[in-house]
Amino acid sequence: MNILKEQGGLTLEHRENDVDRYYNDTLPPPPYVVPKTNSKSIVSLVLGILSVTIPYVGIVIGIVAIIFASLAFKEIRVRMEQGKGLAIAGLVCGIIGTAIYVLLILLVLLFNFAISSSEIYST
């Protein structure tokens, strides 16, 4: 329905729909959906903690935790998921676990080298 109004020599056209007066077609906003947590970040955290606590295989588990953390960072950025903090914690624990066991291996090798070289010179 068109209504023409004269104001100050200008003609303004105002369209008014009778249906809009009685029925408001606005929908409620969609419910808030919490983004899911990335599963690789959870795996990274668990493996990172295990790399610090499990002896002998901690170096291998730590390397796997570092790999899963880097994959989780990429997926979190692309898919807009949660779990960045878990991935960071898994990365840090994996690095610490790997570093501890690398240092232990180097100390054992250095100790064995020192013992073997002192036996050669002592005789």
Coordinates of N, CA and C in Angstrom, one line a residue:
M1 N 0.8 -1.2 0.0 CA 0.0 0.0 0.0 C 0.9 1.2 0.0
N2 N 0.7 2.1 -0.9 CA 1.5 3.3 -1.1 C 0.8 4.5 -0.4
I3 N 1.6 5.2 0.3 CA 1.0 6.4 0.9 C 1.9 7.6 0.5
L4 N 1.3 8.5 -0.1 CA 2.0 9.7 -0.6 C 1.8 10.8 0.4
K5 N 2.9 11.5 0.8 CA 2.7 12.6 1.7 C 3.4 13.8 1.1
E6 N 2.8 14.9 1.2 CA 3.3 16.2 0.7 C 4.0 16.9 1.9
Q7 N 5.3 17.2 1.8 CA 5.9 17.9 2.8 C 6.9 18.9 2.1
G8 N 6.6 20.2 2.3 CA 7.4 21.2 1.8 C 7.7 21.2 0.3
G9 N 6.7 20.8 -0.5 CA 6.8 20.8 -1.9 C 7.4 19.5 -2.4
L10 N 7.9 18.6 -1.5 CA 8.5 17.4 -2.0 C 7.5 16.2 -1.7
T11 N 7.6 15.3 -2.6 CA 6.7 14.1 -2.5 C 7.5 13.0 -1.9
L12 N 7.2 12.4 -0.8 CA 7.9 11.3 -0.2 C 7.0 10.1 -0.3
E13 N 7.6 9.0 -0.8 CA 6.9 7.8 -0.9 C 7.2 6.9 0.2
H14 N 6.2 6.4 0.9 CA 6.5 5.6 2.1 C 5.6 4.3 1.8
R15 N 6.3 3.2 1.8 CA 5.6 1.9 1.6 C 5.5 1.3 3.0
E16 N 4.3 0.8 3.2 CA 4.0 0.2 4.5 C 3.2 -1.1 4.2
N17 N 3.7 -2.1 4.7 CA 3.1 -3.4 4.5 C 2.2 -3.8 5.7
D18 N 1.0 -4.1 5.4 CA 0.0 -4.4 6.5 C 0.4 -5.7 7.2
V19 N 1.1 -6.6 6.6 CA 1.5 -7.8 7.3 C 2.5 -7.5 8.3
D20 N 3.4 -6.6 8.0 CA 4.5 -6.3 9.0 C 3.9 -5.7 10.3
R21 N 2.8 -5.0 10.2 CA 2.2 -4.4 11.4 C 1.7 -5.5 12.4
Y22 N 1.2 -6.6 11.8 CA 0.6 -7.6 12.7 C 1.5 -8.8 13.0
Y23 N 2.5 -9.0 12.1 CA 3.4 -10.2 12.2 C 4.8 -9.8 12.1
N24 N 5.6 -10.0 13.1 CA 7.0 -9.7 13.0 C 7.8 -11.0 12.7
D25 N 8.5 -10.9 11.6 CA 9.2 -12.1 11.0 C 10.6 -12.3 11.5
T26 N 10.9 -11.6 12.6 CA 12.3 -11.7 13.1 C 12.4 -13.0 13.9
L27 N 13.5 -13.8 13.6 CA 13.7 -15.0 14.3 C 14.7 -14.8 15.5
P28 N 14.5 -15.6 16.5 CA 15.5 -15.4 17.6 C 16.9 -15.8 17.2
P29 N 17.9 -15.3 17.8 CA 19.3 -15.6 17.4 C 19.5 -17.1 17.6
P30 N 20.4 -17.7 16.8 CA 20.7 -19.1 17.0 C 21.4 -19.3 18.4
P31 N 21.2 -20.5 18.9 CA 21.9 -20.7 20.2 C 23.4 -20.7 20.1
Y32 N 24.1 -20.3 21.1 CA 25.6 -20.3 21.1 C 26.1 -21.7 21.1
V33 N 26.9 -22.1 20.1 CA 27.5 -23.4 20.0 C 29.0 -23.3 20.4
V34 N 29.3 -24.0 21.5 CA 30.7 -24.0 21.9 C 31.6 -24.8 20.9
P35 N 32.7 -24.2 20.4 CA 33.5 -24.9 19.5 C 34.1 -26.1 20.2
K36 N 34.3 -27.2 19.5 CA 34.8 -28.4 20.1 C 36.3 -28.3 20.3
T37 N 36.8 -29.1 21.3 CA 38.3 -29.1 21.6 C 39.0 -30.0 20.6
N38 N 40.1 -29.6 20.1 CA 40.8 -30.4 19.2 C 41.4 -31.6 19.9
S39 N 41.2 -32.8 19.3 CA 41.6 -34.0 19.9 C 43.1 -34.2 19.9
K40 N 43.7 -33.7 18.8 CA 45.2 -33.8 18.8 C 45.9 -33.0 19.9
S41 N 45.3 -31.9 20.3 CA 45.9 -31.2 21.4 C 45.8 -31.9 22.7
I42 N 44.7 -32.7 22.9 CA 44.5 -33.5 24.1 C 45.6 -34.7 24.1
V43 N 45.7 -35.3 22.9 CA 46.7 -36.4 22.8 C 48.1 -35.8 23.0
S44 N 48.4 -34.6 22.5 CA 49.7 -34.0 22.8 C 50.0 -33.8 24.2
L45 N 49.0 -33.3 25.0 CA 49.1 -33.1 26.4 C 49.4 -34.4 27.1
V46 N 48.6 -35.4 26.8 CA 48.8 -36.7 27.5 C 50.1 -37.3 27.2
L47 N 50.5 -37.3 25.9 CA 51.9 -37.8 25.6 C 53.0 -37.0 26.2
G48 N 52.8 -35.7 26.2 CA 53.8 -34.8 26.9 C 54.0 -35.1 28.3
I49 N 52.9 -35.3 29.0 CA 53.1 -35.7 30.5 C 53.7 -37.1 30.6
L50 N 53.3 -38.0 29.7 CA 53.9 -39.3 29.8 C 55.4 -39.3 29.5
S51 N 55.8 -38.4 28.6 CA 57.2 -38.4 28.2 C 58.1 -37.9 29.4
V52 N 57.5 -37.2 30.3 CA 58.3 -36.7 31.5 C 58.3 -37.9 32.5
T53 N 57.2 -38.6 32.6 CA 57.1 -39.6 33.7 C 57.6 -41.0 33.4
I54 N 57.5 -41.4 32.1 CA 57.9 -42.8 31.8 C 59.4 -42.9 31.4
P55 N 60.2 -43.7 32.1 CA 61.6 -43.8 31.8 C 61.8 -44.6 30.5
Y56 N 63.0 -44.4 29.9 CA 63.5 -45.1 28.8 C 62.8 -44.8 27.5
V57 N 61.5 -44.8 27.4 CA 60.8 -44.5 26.2 C 60.3 -43.1 26.1
G58 N 60.6 -42.3 27.1 CA 60.2 -40.9 27.2 C 60.6 -40.1 26.1
I59 N 61.8 -40.4 25.5 CA 62.3 -39.6 24.4 C 61.5 -39.8 23.2
V60 N 61.1 -41.0 22.9 CA 60.2 -41.3 21.8 C 58.8 -40.7 21.9
I61 N 58.3 -40.8 23.1 CA 56.9 -40.3 23.4 C 57.0 -38.7 23.3
G62 N 58.1 -38.1 23.8 CA 58.2 -36.7 23.7 C 58.2 -36.2 22.3
I63 N 58.9 -36.9 21.4 CA 59.0 -36.5 20.0 C 57.6 -36.6 19.4
V64 N 56.9 -37.7 19.7 CA 55.5 -37.8 19.2 C 54.6 -36.7 19.7
A65 N 54.8 -36.3 21.0 CA 54.0 -35.2 21.6 C 54.2 -33.9 20.9
I66 N 55.5 -33.7 20.5 CA 55.8 -32.4 19.8 C 55.2 -32.4 18.4
I67 N 55.2 -33.6 17.7 CA 54.6 -33.7 16.4 C 53.1 -33.5 16.5
F68 N 52.4 -34.1 17.5 CA 51.0 -33.9 17.7 C 50.6 -32.5 18.0
A69 N 51.5 -31.8 18.8 CA 51.2 -30.4 19.1 C 51.3 -29.5 17.9
S70 N 52.2 -29.7 17.1 CA 52.3 -28.9 15.8 C 51.2 -29.2 14.9
L71 N 50.7 -30.4 14.8 CA 49.5 -30.7 14.0 C 48.3 -30.1 14.6
A72 N 48.2 -30.1 15.9 CA 47.0 -29.4 16.6 C 47.0 -27.9 16.4
F73 N 48.2 -27.3 16.4 CA 48.2 -25.8 16.2 C 47.6 -25.5 14.8
K74 N 48.0 -26.3 13.8 CA 47.5 -26.1 12.4 C 46.0 -26.3 12.3
E75 N 45.5 -27.4 12.9 CA 44.1 -27.7 12.9 C 43.3 -26.6 13.6
I76 N 43.8 -26.2 14.8 CA 43.1 -25.2 15.6 C 42.9 -23.9 14.8
R77 N 44.0 -23.5 14.1 CA 43.9 -22.3 13.3 C 43.0 -22.4 12.1
V78 N 43.0 -23.5 11.5 CA 42.1 -23.7 10.3 C 40.7 -24.0 10.6
R79 N 40.4 -24.8 11.6 CA 39.0 -25.2 12.0 C 38.4 -24.3 13.0
M80 N 39.1 -23.4 13.6 CA 38.6 -22.5 14.6 C 38.1 -23.3 15.8
E81 N 38.9 -24.2 16.3 CA 38.6 -25.1 17.4 C 39.3 -24.5 18.7
Q82 N 38.9 -25.1 19.8 CA 39.5 -24.8 21.1 C 40.6 -25.8 21.3
G83 N 41.5 -25.5 22.3 CA 42.5 -26.4 22.7 C 43.9 -25.9 22.5
K84 N 44.1 -24.6 22.3 CA 45.4 -24.1 22.0 C 46.3 -24.2 23.3
G85 N 45.7 -24.0 24.4 CA 46.4 -24.1 25.7 C 46.9 -25.5 25.9
L86 N 46.0 -26.5 25.6 CA 46.4 -27.9 25.8 C 47.6 -28.2 24.8
A87 N 47.5 -27.7 23.6 CA 48.6 -28.0 22.7 C 49.9 -27.4 23.1
I88 N 49.8 -26.2 23.7 CA 51.0 -25.5 24.2 C 51.6 -26.3 25.4
A89 N 50.7 -26.7 26.3 CA 51.2 -27.5 27.4 C 51.8 -28.9 27.0
G90 N 51.2 -29.5 26.0 CA 51.7 -30.7 25.4 C 53.1 -30.5 24.8
L91 N 53.2 -29.4 24.0 CA 54.5 -29.1 23.4 C 55.6 -28.8 24.4
V92 N 55.3 -28.1 25.5 CA 56.3 -27.8 26.5 C 56.7 -29.1 27.2
C93 N 55.7 -29.9 27.6 CA 56.0 -31.1 28.3 C 56.8 -32.1 27.4
G94 N 56.5 -32.1 26.1 CA 57.2 -33.0 25.2 C 58.6 -32.5 25.0
I95 N 58.8 -31.2 24.9 CA 60.2 -30.7 24.8 C 61.0 -31.0 26.1
I96 N 60.4 -30.7 27.3 CA 61.1 -31.0 28.5 C 61.4 -32.5 28.7
G97 N 60.4 -33.4 28.4 CA 60.7 -34.8 28.5 C 61.8 -35.2 27.5
T98 N 61.8 -34.7 26.3 CA 62.8 -35.1 25.3 C 64.2 -34.6 25.8
A99 N 64.2 -33.3 26.3 CA 65.5 -32.7 26.7 C 66.0 -33.5 27.9
I100 N 65.2 -33.9 28.8 CA 65.7 -34.6 30.0 C 66.4 -35.9 29.6
Y101 N 65.7 -36.7 28.7 CA 66.3 -37.9 28.3 C 67.5 -37.8 27.4
V102 N 67.5 -36.8 26.6 CA 68.7 -36.5 25.8 C 69.9 -36.2 26.7
L103 N 69.7 -35.4 27.7 CA 70.7 -35.0 28.7 C 71.2 -36.3 29.5
L104 N 70.2 -37.1 29.9 CA 70.6 -38.3 30.6 C 71.4 -39.3 29.7
I105 N 71.0 -39.4 28.4 CA 71.8 -40.2 27.5 C 73.2 -39.7 27.3
L106 N 73.3 -38.3 27.2 CA 74.7 -37.7 27.0 C 75.5 -37.9 28.3
L107 N 74.9 -37.8 29.5 CA 75.6 -38.0 30.7 C 76.1 -39.4 30.9
V108 N 75.3 -40.4 30.5 CA 75.7 -41.8 30.6 C 76.8 -42.0 29.6
L109 N 76.7 -41.5 28.4 CA 77.8 -41.7 27.4 C 79.1 -41.0 27.9
L110 N 79.0 -39.8 28.4 CA 80.2 -39.1 28.9 C 80.8 -39.9 30.1
F111 N 80.0 -40.4 31.0 CA 80.5 -41.1 32.1 C 81.2 -42.4 31.7
N112 N 80.6 -43.1 30.7 CA 81.2 -44.3 30.2 C 82.5 -44.0 29.5
F113 N 82.5 -42.9 28.8 CA 83.8 -42.5 28.1 C 84.8 -42.2 29.1
A114 N 84.5 -41.5 30.2 CA 85.4 -41.1 31.2 C 86.0 -42.3 31.9
I115 N 85.1 -43.3 32.2 CA 85.5 -44.5 32.9 C 86.5 -45.3 32.0
S116 N 86.1 -45.4 30.8 CA 86.9 -46.3 29.9 C 88.2 -45.6 29.6
S117 N 88.3 -44.3 29.5 CA 89.5 -43.6 29.2 C 90.4 -43.6 30.4
S118 N 89.9 -43.6 31.6 CA 90.7 -43.6 32.8 C 91.3 -45.0 33.1
E119 N 90.6 -46.0 32.6 CA 91.2 -47.4 32.8 C 92.3 -47.6 31.8
I120 N 92.3 -46.9 30.7 CA 93.4 -47.1 29.7 C 94.7 -46.4 30.2
Y121 N 94.5 -45.2 30.8 CA 95.7 -44.5 31.3 C 96.2 -45.0 32.6
S122 N 95.3 -45.7 33.4 CA 95.7 -46.2 34.7 C 96.6 -47.4 34.6
T123 N 96.6 -48.2 33.6 CA 97.4 -49.4 33.5 C 98.8 -49.2 32.9

